[in-house]
């Protein structure tokens, strides 16, 4: 992972309301995904929420089939950049699939070093 730069000053905002954990994926609508997400630092803002959830998210939320949530606590400022897993829920809500990311606490917000997901039905979720 190439995340040497301090992402607190250089990140991409994730703002869409359909990325929030409370958003119901339309039954017959398209399933949104992050398989073409540009690798780099990202921040959840606005209707997407302010951070990634740290508890499992129901399948068919966040505008996708397999919503992603942070498996572990958010770091403190003193922790610096930490490695974490993002789990992607299925109907069992277990952590059946996961990928590694990096998380950083920038004081008043969190940033996440994300890369594209291996499957189109996977998407990173936000919460308040």
mmCIF file of N, CA and C in Angstrom:
data_model
loop_
_atom_site.group_PDB
_atom_site.id
_atom_site.type_symbol
_atom_site.label_atom_id
_atom_site.label_comp_id
_atom_site.label_asym_id
_atom_site.label_seq_id
_atom_site.Cartn_x
_atom_site.Cartn_y
_atom_site.Cartn_z
ATOM 1 N N UNK A 1 0.822 -1.177 0.000
ATOM 2 C CA UNK A 1 0.000 0.000 0.000
ATOM 3 C C UNK A 1 0.869 1.242 0.000
ATOM 4 N N UNK A 2 0.593 2.159 -0.881
ATOM 5 C CA UNK A 2 1.365 3.390 -0.972
ATOM 6 C C UNK A 2 0.593 4.514 -0.285
ATOM 7 N N UNK A 3 0.740 4.627 1.034
ATOM 8 C CA UNK A 3 -0.001 5.684 1.732
ATOM 9 C C UNK A 3 0.934 6.491 2.622
ATOM 10 N N UNK A 4 2.121 6.802 2.118
ATOM 11 C CA UNK A 4 3.107 7.544 2.895
ATOM 12 C C UNK A 4 2.676 8.980 3.164
ATOM 13 N N UNK A 5 2.066 9.628 2.194
ATOM 14 C CA UNK A 5 1.677 11.032 2.343
ATOM 15 C C UNK A 5 0.642 11.194 3.454
ATOM 16 N N UNK A 6 0.681 12.361 4.102
ATOM 17 C CA UNK A 6 -0.278 12.643 5.167
ATOM 18 C C UNK A 6 -1.642 12.932 4.548
ATOM 19 N N UNK A 7 -2.514 11.966 4.610
ATOM 20 C CA UNK A 7 -3.831 12.081 4.001
ATOM 21 C C UNK A 7 -4.745 13.103 4.642
ATOM 22 N N UNK A 8 -4.391 13.619 5.813
ATOM 23 C CA UNK A 8 -5.258 14.593 6.489
ATOM 24 C C UNK A 8 -5.440 15.859 5.666
ATOM 25 N N UNK A 9 -4.568 16.073 4.680
ATOM 26 C CA UNK A 9 -4.655 17.275 3.856
ATOM 27 C C UNK A 9 -4.904 16.958 2.388
ATOM 28 N N UNK A 10 -5.018 15.694 2.077
ATOM 29 C CA UNK A 10 -5.178 15.307 0.679
ATOM 30 C C UNK A 10 -6.003 14.022 0.606
ATOM 31 N N UNK A 11 -7.307 14.175 0.443
ATOM 32 C CA UNK A 11 -8.204 13.025 0.416
ATOM 33 C C UNK A 11 -9.387 13.321 -0.497
ATOM 34 N N UNK A 12 -10.119 12.265 -0.810
ATOM 35 C CA UNK A 12 -11.339 12.373 -1.612
ATOM 36 C C UNK A 12 -12.539 12.207 -0.698
ATOM 37 N N UNK A 13 -13.528 13.082 -0.825
ATOM 38 C CA UNK A 13 -14.745 12.980 -0.022
ATOM 39 C C UNK A 13 -15.699 11.935 -0.599
ATOM 40 N N UNK A 14 -16.264 11.127 0.278
ATOM 41 C CA UNK A 14 -17.350 10.205 -0.067
ATOM 42 C C UNK A 14 -18.614 10.806 0.533
ATOM 43 N N UNK A 15 -19.523 11.294 -0.312
ATOM 44 C CA UNK A 15 -20.630 12.131 0.159
ATOM 45 C C UNK A 15 -22.026 11.570 -0.083
ATOM 46 N N UNK A 16 -22.171 10.565 -0.904
ATOM 47 C CA UNK A 16 -23.502 10.118 -1.337
ATOM 48 C C UNK A 16 -24.322 9.519 -0.198
ATOM 49 N N UNK A 17 -25.577 9.959 -0.100
ATOM 50 C CA UNK A 17 -26.493 9.433 0.911
ATOM 51 C C UNK A 17 -26.690 7.931 0.753
ATOM 52 N N UNK A 18 -26.602 7.426 -0.467
ATOM 53 C CA UNK A 18 -26.807 5.982 -0.681
ATOM 54 C C UNK A 18 -25.623 5.159 -0.181
ATOM 55 N N UNK A 19 -24.587 5.797 0.367
ATOM 56 C CA UNK A 19 -23.452 5.097 0.968
ATOM 57 C C UNK A 19 -23.660 4.917 2.476
ATOM 58 N N UNK A 20 -24.661 5.574 3.046
ATOM 59 C CA UNK A 20 -24.925 5.507 4.485
ATOM 60 C C UNK A 20 -25.517 4.151 4.860
ATOM 61 N N UNK A 21 -25.156 3.655 6.045
ATOM 62 C CA UNK A 21 -25.615 2.337 6.506
ATOM 63 C C UNK A 21 -27.137 2.253 6.624
ATOM 64 N N UNK A 22 -27.822 3.371 6.733
ATOM 65 C CA UNK A 22 -29.281 3.372 6.866
ATOM 66 C C UNK A 22 -30.006 3.375 5.526
ATOM 67 N N UNK A 23 -29.275 3.487 4.440
ATOM 68 C CA UNK A 23 -29.889 3.540 3.113
ATOM 69 C C UNK A 23 -30.217 2.125 2.635
ATOM 70 N N UNK A 24 -31.484 1.919 2.270
ATOM 71 C CA UNK A 24 -31.917 0.620 1.749
ATOM 72 C C UNK A 24 -31.633 0.534 0.257
ATOM 73 N N UNK A 25 -30.934 -0.495 -0.150
ATOM 74 C CA UNK A 25 -30.665 -0.723 -1.563
ATOM 75 C C UNK A 25 -31.979 -1.053 -2.253
ATOM 76 N N UNK A 26 -32.339 -0.356 -3.333
ATOM 77 C CA UNK A 26 -33.594 -0.658 -4.024
ATOM 78 C C UNK A 26 -33.645 -2.114 -4.480
ATOM 79 N N UNK A 27 -34.806 -2.741 -4.298
ATOM 80 C CA UNK A 27 -34.967 -4.152 -4.617
ATOM 81 C C UNK A 27 -34.642 -4.459 -6.073
ATOM 82 N N UNK A 28 -35.087 -3.632 -6.983
ATOM 83 C CA UNK A 28 -34.844 -3.895 -8.399
ATOM 84 C C UNK A 28 -33.903 -2.879 -9.028
ATOM 85 N N UNK A 29 -33.239 -2.105 -8.179
ATOM 86 C CA UNK A 29 -32.325 -1.093 -8.690
ATOM 87 C C UNK A 29 -30.930 -1.658 -8.870
ATOM 88 N N UNK A 30 -30.067 -0.869 -9.429
ATOM 89 C CA UNK A 30 -28.685 -1.344 -9.580
ATOM 90 C C UNK A 30 -27.990 -1.412 -8.228
ATOM 91 N N UNK A 31 -27.104 -2.376 -8.082
ATOM 92 C CA UNK A 31 -26.285 -2.489 -6.893
ATOM 93 C C UNK A 31 -25.013 -1.684 -7.134
ATOM 94 N N UNK A 32 -24.800 -0.658 -6.323
ATOM 95 C CA UNK A 32 -23.624 0.185 -6.474
ATOM 96 C C UNK A 32 -22.408 -0.529 -5.896
ATOM 97 N N UNK A 33 -21.235 -0.165 -6.372
ATOM 98 C CA UNK A 33 -20.047 -0.892 -5.924
ATOM 99 C C UNK A 33 -18.813 -0.014 -5.974
ATOM 100 N N UNK A 34 -17.742 -0.509 -5.351
ATOM 101 C CA UNK A 34 -16.472 0.209 -5.318
ATOM 102 C C UNK A 34 -15.368 -0.539 -6.056
ATOM 103 N N UNK A 35 -15.737 -1.329 -7.048
ATOM 104 C CA UNK A 35 -14.717 -2.078 -7.785
ATOM 105 C C UNK A 35 -13.901 -1.198 -8.729
ATOM 106 N N UNK A 36 -14.298 0.071 -8.873
ATOM 107 C CA UNK A 36 -13.530 1.015 -9.691
ATOM 108 C C UNK A 36 -13.113 2.251 -8.880
ATOM 109 N N UNK A 37 -13.183 2.132 -7.564
ATOM 110 C CA UNK A 37 -12.776 3.228 -6.678
ATOM 111 C C UNK A 37 -11.286 3.517 -6.879
ATOM 112 N N UNK A 38 -10.949 4.780 -6.948
ATOM 113 C CA UNK A 38 -9.539 5.159 -7.107
ATOM 114 C C UNK A 38 -8.830 5.008 -5.768
ATOM 115 N N UNK A 39 -7.735 4.260 -5.780
ATOM 116 C CA UNK A 39 -6.966 4.016 -4.566
ATOM 117 C C UNK A 39 -6.460 5.327 -3.983
ATOM 118 N N UNK A 40 -6.590 5.461 -2.657
ATOM 119 C CA UNK A 40 -6.088 6.652 -1.983
ATOM 120 C C UNK A 40 -6.846 6.915 -0.695
ATOM 121 N N UNK A 41 -6.572 8.061 -0.103
ATOM 122 C CA UNK A 41 -7.234 8.456 1.135
ATOM 123 C C UNK A 41 -8.639 8.969 0.841
ATOM 124 N N UNK A 42 -9.608 8.524 1.653
ATOM 125 C CA UNK A 42 -11.005 8.925 1.505
ATOM 126 C C UNK A 42 -11.564 9.315 2.867
ATOM 127 N N UNK A 43 -12.525 10.241 2.839
ATOM 128 C CA UNK A 43 -13.201 10.700 4.056
ATOM 129 C C UNK A 43 -14.704 10.669 3.825
ATOM 130 N N UNK A 44 -15.445 10.140 4.808
ATOM 131 C CA UNK A 44 -16.906 10.148 4.751
ATOM 132 C C UNK A 44 -17.400 11.496 5.260
ATOM 133 N N UNK A 45 -18.253 12.153 4.470
ATOM 134 C CA UNK A 45 -18.804 13.459 4.842
ATOM 135 C C UNK A 45 -20.239 13.583 4.352
ATOM 136 N N UNK A 46 -20.942 14.572 4.890
ATOM 137 C CA UNK A 46 -22.291 14.872 4.425
ATOM 138 C C UNK A 46 -23.256 13.724 4.673
ATOM 139 N N UNK A 47 -24.122 13.490 3.694
ATOM 140 C CA UNK A 47 -25.162 12.467 3.837
ATOM 141 C C UNK A 47 -24.607 11.051 3.912
ATOM 142 N N UNK A 48 -23.365 10.837 3.512
ATOM 143 C CA UNK A 48 -22.749 9.507 3.617
ATOM 144 C C UNK A 48 -22.455 9.150 5.068
ATOM 145 N N UNK A 49 -22.337 10.161 5.924
ATOM 146 C CA UNK A 49 -21.971 9.949 7.323
ATOM 147 C C UNK A 49 -20.631 10.598 7.597
ATOM 148 N N UNK A 50 -20.066 10.316 8.757
ATOM 149 C CA UNK A 50 -18.801 10.926 9.148
ATOM 150 C C UNK A 50 -17.667 9.924 9.317
ATOM 151 N N UNK A 51 -17.999 8.635 9.298
ATOM 152 C CA UNK A 51 -16.986 7.594 9.503
ATOM 153 C C UNK A 51 -17.546 6.257 9.033
ATOM 154 N N UNK A 52 -16.696 5.260 9.037
ATOM 155 C CA UNK A 52 -17.117 3.916 8.678
ATOM 156 C C UNK A 52 -17.712 3.239 9.927
ATOM 157 N N UNK A 53 -18.819 2.503 9.773
ATOM 158 C CA UNK A 53 -19.382 1.806 10.939
ATOM 159 C C UNK A 53 -18.425 0.746 11.471
ATOM 160 N N UNK A 54 -18.475 0.504 12.787
ATOM 161 C CA UNK A 54 -17.621 -0.509 13.412
ATOM 162 C C UNK A 54 -18.423 -1.726 13.871
ATOM 163 N N UNK A 55 -19.660 -1.801 13.457
ATOM 164 C CA UNK A 55 -20.485 -2.988 13.702
ATOM 165 C C UNK A 55 -21.046 -3.445 12.365
ATOM 166 N N UNK A 56 -21.414 -4.702 12.306
ATOM 167 C CA UNK A 56 -21.877 -5.256 11.039
ATOM 168 C C UNK A 56 -23.079 -4.495 10.502
ATOM 169 N N UNK A 57 -23.131 -4.419 9.193
ATOM 170 C CA UNK A 57 -24.206 -3.722 8.482
ATOM 171 C C UNK A 57 -25.006 -4.777 7.734
ATOM 172 N N UNK A 58 -26.324 -4.660 7.783
ATOM 173 C CA UNK A 58 -27.184 -5.615 7.096
ATOM 174 C C UNK A 58 -26.880 -5.669 5.603
ATOM 175 N N UNK A 59 -26.989 -6.846 5.019
ATOM 176 C CA UNK A 59 -26.888 -6.979 3.566
ATOM 177 C C UNK A 59 -27.970 -6.109 2.925
ATOM 178 N N UNK A 60 -27.705 -5.644 1.738
ATOM 179 C CA UNK A 60 -28.631 -4.813 0.962
ATOM 180 C C UNK A 60 -28.860 -3.441 1.599
ATOM 181 N N UNK A 61 -27.824 -2.922 2.231
ATOM 182 C CA UNK A 61 -27.793 -1.544 2.727
ATOM 183 C C UNK A 61 -26.675 -0.813 1.983
ATOM 184 N N UNK A 62 -26.583 0.477 2.163
ATOM 185 C CA UNK A 62 -25.516 1.297 1.557
ATOM 186 C C UNK A 62 -25.542 1.267 0.038
ATOM 187 N N UNK A 63 -26.680 0.962 -0.547
ATOM 188 C CA UNK A 63 -26.799 0.975 -1.993
ATOM 189 C C UNK A 63 -26.184 -0.226 -2.684
ATOM 190 N N UNK A 64 -25.893 -1.286 -1.923
ATOM 191 C CA UNK A 64 -25.228 -2.447 -2.505
ATOM 192 C C UNK A 64 -25.714 -3.742 -1.875
ATOM 193 N N UNK A 65 -25.215 -4.863 -2.374
ATOM 194 C CA UNK A 65 -25.573 -6.169 -1.812
ATOM 195 C C UNK A 65 -24.722 -6.512 -0.596
ATOM 196 N N UNK A 66 -23.433 -6.165 -0.649
ATOM 197 C CA UNK A 66 -22.465 -6.549 0.394
ATOM 198 C C UNK A 66 -21.813 -5.297 0.996
ATOM 199 N N UNK A 67 -22.449 -4.692 2.002
ATOM 200 C CA UNK A 67 -21.911 -3.470 2.608
ATOM 201 C C UNK A 67 -20.656 -3.728 3.440
ATOM 202 N N UNK A 68 -19.722 -2.777 3.379
ATOM 203 C CA UNK A 68 -18.463 -2.899 4.103
ATOM 204 C C UNK A 68 -18.441 -2.069 5.374
ATOM 205 N N UNK A 69 -17.904 -2.661 6.435
ATOM 206 C CA UNK A 69 -17.807 -2.010 7.742
ATOM 207 C C UNK A 69 -16.459 -2.334 8.384
ATOM 208 N N UNK A 70 -15.988 -1.435 9.237
ATOM 209 C CA UNK A 70 -14.679 -1.554 9.864
ATOM 210 C C UNK A 70 -14.719 -2.583 10.983
ATOM 211 N N UNK A 71 -13.874 -3.595 10.886
ATOM 212 C CA UNK A 71 -13.804 -4.639 11.906
ATOM 213 C C UNK A 71 -12.700 -4.262 12.898
ATOM 214 N N UNK A 72 -13.064 -3.440 13.870
ATOM 215 C CA UNK A 72 -12.109 -2.948 14.853
ATOM 216 C C UNK A 72 -12.396 -1.494 15.169
ATOM 217 N N UNK A 73 -11.734 -1.006 16.182
ATOM 218 C CA UNK A 73 -11.959 0.367 16.636
ATOM 219 C C UNK A 73 -11.225 1.372 15.760
ATOM 220 N N UNK A 74 -11.750 2.583 15.733
ATOM 221 C CA UNK A 74 -11.044 3.679 15.077
ATOM 222 C C UNK A 74 -9.840 4.062 15.942
ATOM 223 N N UNK A 75 -8.758 4.485 15.322
ATOM 224 C CA UNK A 75 -7.559 4.838 16.089
ATOM 225 C C UNK A 75 -7.675 6.199 16.765
ATOM 226 N N UNK A 76 -6.820 6.418 17.762
ATOM 227 C CA UNK A 76 -6.665 7.740 18.344
ATOM 228 C C UNK A 76 -5.671 8.519 17.479
ATOM 229 N N UNK A 77 -5.549 9.804 17.722
ATOM 230 C CA UNK A 77 -4.566 10.609 16.993
ATOM 231 C C UNK A 77 -3.163 10.045 17.246
ATOM 232 N N UNK A 78 -2.900 9.663 18.502
ATOM 233 C CA UNK A 78 -1.590 9.152 18.884
ATOM 234 C C UNK A 78 -1.255 7.829 18.193
ATOM 235 N N UNK A 79 -2.261 7.060 17.831
ATOM 236 C CA UNK A 79 -2.022 5.772 17.166
ATOM 237 C C UNK A 79 -1.411 5.947 15.782
ATOM 238 N N UNK A 80 -1.643 7.093 15.172
ATOM 239 C CA UNK A 80 -1.162 7.302 13.811
ATOM 240 C C UNK A 80 -1.960 6.464 12.823
ATOM 241 N N UNK A 81 -1.295 5.987 11.790
ATOM 242 C CA UNK A 81 -1.956 5.148 10.787
ATOM 243 C C UNK A 81 -1.987 3.716 11.301
ATOM 244 N N UNK A 82 -3.169 3.090 11.259
ATOM 245 C CA UNK A 82 -3.309 1.705 11.718
ATOM 246 C C UNK A 82 -3.932 0.848 10.617
ATOM 247 N N UNK A 83 -3.547 -0.408 10.593
ATOM 248 C CA UNK A 83 -4.136 -1.355 9.652
ATOM 249 C C UNK A 83 -5.410 -1.911 10.259
ATOM 250 N N UNK A 84 -6.427 -2.023 9.445
ATOM 251 C CA UNK A 84 -7.704 -2.608 9.862
ATOM 252 C C UNK A 84 -8.263 -3.430 8.720
ATOM 253 N N UNK A 85 -9.217 -4.271 9.064
ATOM 254 C CA UNK A 85 -9.950 -5.041 8.063
ATOM 255 C C UNK A 85 -11.323 -4.420 7.857
ATOM 256 N N UNK A 86 -11.767 -4.399 6.623
ATOM 257 C CA UNK A 86 -13.148 -4.048 6.313
ATOM 258 C C UNK A 86 -13.841 -5.352 5.961
ATOM 259 N N UNK A 87 -14.902 -5.651 6.704
ATOM 260 C CA UNK A 87 -15.709 -6.844 6.444
ATOM 261 C C UNK A 87 -16.868 -6.467 5.534
ATOM 262 N N UNK A 88 -17.285 -7.405 4.726
ATOM 263 C CA UNK A 88 -18.416 -7.202 3.829
ATOM 264 C C UNK A 88 -19.499 -8.207 4.202
ATOM 265 N N UNK A 89 -20.647 -7.685 4.630
ATOM 266 C CA UNK A 89 -21.744 -8.525 5.131
ATOM 267 C C UNK A 89 -22.475 -9.235 4.014
ATOM 268 N N UNK A 90 -22.886 -10.462 4.312
ATOM 269 C CA UNK A 90 -23.824 -11.163 3.450
ATOM 270 C C UNK A 90 -25.095 -11.349 4.276
ATOM 271 N N UNK A 91 -25.956 -12.212 3.869
ATOM 272 C CA UNK A 91 -27.212 -12.392 4.614
ATOM 273 C C UNK A 91 -26.988 -12.877 6.037
ATOM 274 N N UNK A 92 -25.872 -13.546 6.312
ATOM 275 C CA UNK A 92 -25.592 -14.032 7.665
ATOM 276 C C UNK A 92 -25.048 -12.926 8.571
ATOM 277 N N UNK A 93 -24.652 -11.785 7.976
ATOM 278 C CA UNK A 93 -24.059 -10.646 8.683
ATOM 279 C C UNK A 93 -22.705 -10.972 9.296
ATOM 280 N N UNK A 94 -22.127 -12.112 8.952
ATOM 281 C CA UNK A 94 -20.800 -12.467 9.435
ATOM 282 C C UNK A 94 -19.738 -11.790 8.587
ATOM 283 N N UNK A 95 -18.521 -11.846 9.069
ATOM 284 C CA UNK A 95 -17.382 -11.318 8.322
ATOM 285 C C UNK A 95 -16.841 -12.444 7.444
ATOM 286 N N UNK A 96 -17.571 -12.768 6.403
ATOM 287 C CA UNK A 96 -17.177 -13.867 5.511
ATOM 288 C C UNK A 96 -16.106 -13.439 4.523
ATOM 289 N N UNK A 97 -16.090 -12.162 4.175
ATOM 290 C CA UNK A 97 -15.121 -11.625 3.222
ATOM 291 C C UNK A 97 -14.562 -10.335 3.797
ATOM 292 N N UNK A 98 -13.259 -10.116 3.615
ATOM 293 C CA UNK A 98 -12.680 -8.880 4.124
ATOM 294 C C UNK A 98 -11.491 -8.461 3.273
ATOM 295 N N UNK A 99 -11.131 -7.202 3.415
ATOM 296 C CA UNK A 99 -9.924 -6.669 2.792
ATOM 297 C C UNK A 99 -9.228 -5.764 3.796
ATOM 298 N N UNK A 100 -7.938 -5.567 3.624
ATOM 299 C CA UNK A 100 -7.151 -4.728 4.516
ATOM 300 C C UNK A 100 -7.136 -3.287 4.027
ATOM 301 N N UNK A 101 -7.244 -2.366 4.987
ATOM 302 C CA UNK A 101 -7.149 -0.930 4.698
ATOM 303 C C UNK A 101 -6.263 -0.287 5.758
ATOM 304 N N UNK A 102 -6.063 1.014 5.640
ATOM 305 C CA UNK A 102 -5.362 1.805 6.648
ATOM 306 C C UNK A 102 -6.308 2.920 7.082
ATOM 307 N N UNK A 103 -6.327 3.212 8.382
ATOM 308 C CA UNK A 103 -7.192 4.256 8.946
ATOM 309 C C UNK A 103 -6.326 5.238 9.725
ATOM 310 N N UNK A 104 -6.682 6.516 9.664
ATOM 311 C CA UNK A 104 -5.962 7.539 10.424
ATOM 312 C C UNK A 104 -6.959 8.509 11.041
ATOM 313 N N UNK A 105 -6.696 8.887 12.290
ATOM 314 C CA UNK A 105 -7.482 9.896 12.987
ATOM 315 C C UNK A 105 -6.805 11.248 12.756
ATOM 316 N N UNK A 106 -7.517 12.161 12.119
ATOM 317 C CA UNK A 106 -6.972 13.488 11.817
ATOM 318 C C UNK A 106 -7.394 14.530 12.851
ATOM 319 N N UNK A 107 -7.841 14.094 14.011
ATOM 320 C CA UNK A 107 -8.252 15.017 15.069
ATOM 321 C C UNK A 107 -9.751 15.177 15.133
ATOM 322 N N UNK A 108 -10.344 15.781 14.126
ATOM 323 C CA UNK A 108 -11.795 15.975 14.119
ATOM 324 C C UNK A 108 -12.496 15.079 13.093
ATOM 325 N N UNK A 109 -11.743 14.252 12.396
ATOM 326 C CA UNK A 109 -12.324 13.327 11.420
ATOM 327 C C UNK A 109 -11.358 12.178 11.153
ATOM 328 N N UNK A 110 -11.877 11.138 10.510
ATOM 329 C CA UNK A 110 -11.084 9.971 10.140
ATOM 330 C C UNK A 110 -10.921 9.928 8.626
ATOM 331 N N UNK A 111 -9.791 9.389 8.201
ATOM 332 C CA UNK A 111 -9.581 9.115 6.785
ATOM 333 C C UNK A 111 -9.217 7.636 6.643
ATOM 334 N N UNK A 112 -9.501 7.117 5.476
ATOM 335 C CA UNK A 112 -9.322 5.693 5.194
ATOM 336 C C UNK A 112 -8.566 5.543 3.882
ATOM 337 N N UNK A 113 -7.506 4.752 3.909
ATOM 338 C CA UNK A 113 -6.797 4.473 2.665
ATOM 339 C C UNK A 113 -7.476 3.258 2.037
ATOM 340 N N UNK A 114 -8.285 3.539 1.021
ATOM 341 C CA UNK A 114 -9.110 2.513 0.388
ATOM 342 C C UNK A 114 -8.608 2.230 -1.021
ATOM 343 N N UNK A 115 -8.923 1.047 -1.474
ATOM 344 C CA UNK A 115 -8.644 0.672 -2.855
ATOM 345 C C UNK A 115 -9.863 -0.048 -3.405
ATOM 346 N N UNK A 116 -9.869 -0.281 -4.673
ATOM 347 C CA UNK A 116 -11.041 -0.908 -5.292
ATOM 348 C C UNK A 116 -11.317 -2.267 -4.653
ATOM 349 N N UNK A 117 -12.591 -2.603 -4.609
ATOM 350 C CA UNK A 117 -13.000 -3.892 -4.051
ATOM 351 C C UNK A 117 -12.885 -4.972 -5.122
ATOM 352 N N UNK A 118 -12.701 -6.223 -4.709
ATOM 353 C CA UNK A 118 -12.527 -7.291 -5.695
ATOM 354 C C UNK A 118 -13.814 -7.699 -6.409
ATOM 355 N N UNK A 119 -14.954 -7.309 -5.870
ATOM 356 C CA UNK A 119 -16.232 -7.673 -6.474
ATOM 357 C C UNK A 119 -17.129 -6.451 -6.570
ATOM 358 N N UNK A 120 -17.991 -6.432 -7.570
ATOM 359 C CA UNK A 120 -18.860 -5.275 -7.772
ATOM 360 C C UNK A 120 -19.940 -5.172 -6.701
ATOM 361 N N UNK A 121 -20.307 -6.227 -6.075
ATOM 362 C CA UNK A 121 -21.385 -6.131 -5.083
ATOM 363 C C UNK A 121 -20.866 -5.667 -3.719
ATOM 364 N N UNK A 122 -19.590 -5.296 -3.614
ATOM 365 C CA UNK A 122 -18.999 -4.820 -2.363
ATOM 366 C C UNK A 122 -18.875 -3.304 -2.410
ATOM 367 N N UNK A 123 -19.175 -2.651 -1.256
ATOM 368 C CA UNK A 123 -19.088 -1.188 -1.193
ATOM 369 C C UNK A 123 -18.797 -0.749 0.244
ATOM 370 N N UNK A 124 -17.959 0.253 0.404
ATOM 371 C CA UNK A 124 -17.657 0.812 1.711
ATOM 372 C C UNK A 124 -18.824 1.660 2.195
ATOM 373 N N UNK A 125 -19.218 1.484 3.460
ATOM 374 C CA UNK A 125 -20.366 2.207 4.020
ATOM 375 C C UNK A 125 -19.914 3.263 5.017
ATOM 376 N N UNK A 126 -20.779 4.271 5.185
ATOM 377 C CA UNK A 126 -20.558 5.310 6.178
ATOM 378 C C UNK A 126 -21.673 5.316 7.205
ATOM 379 N N UNK A 127 -21.428 6.013 8.297
ATOM 380 C CA UNK A 127 -22.421 6.176 9.351
ATOM 381 C C UNK A 127 -22.135 7.483 10.084
ATOM 382 N N UNK A 128 -23.074 7.887 10.935
ATOM 383 C CA UNK A 128 -22.884 9.116 11.723
ATOM 384 C C UNK A 128 -22.358 8.789 13.105
#
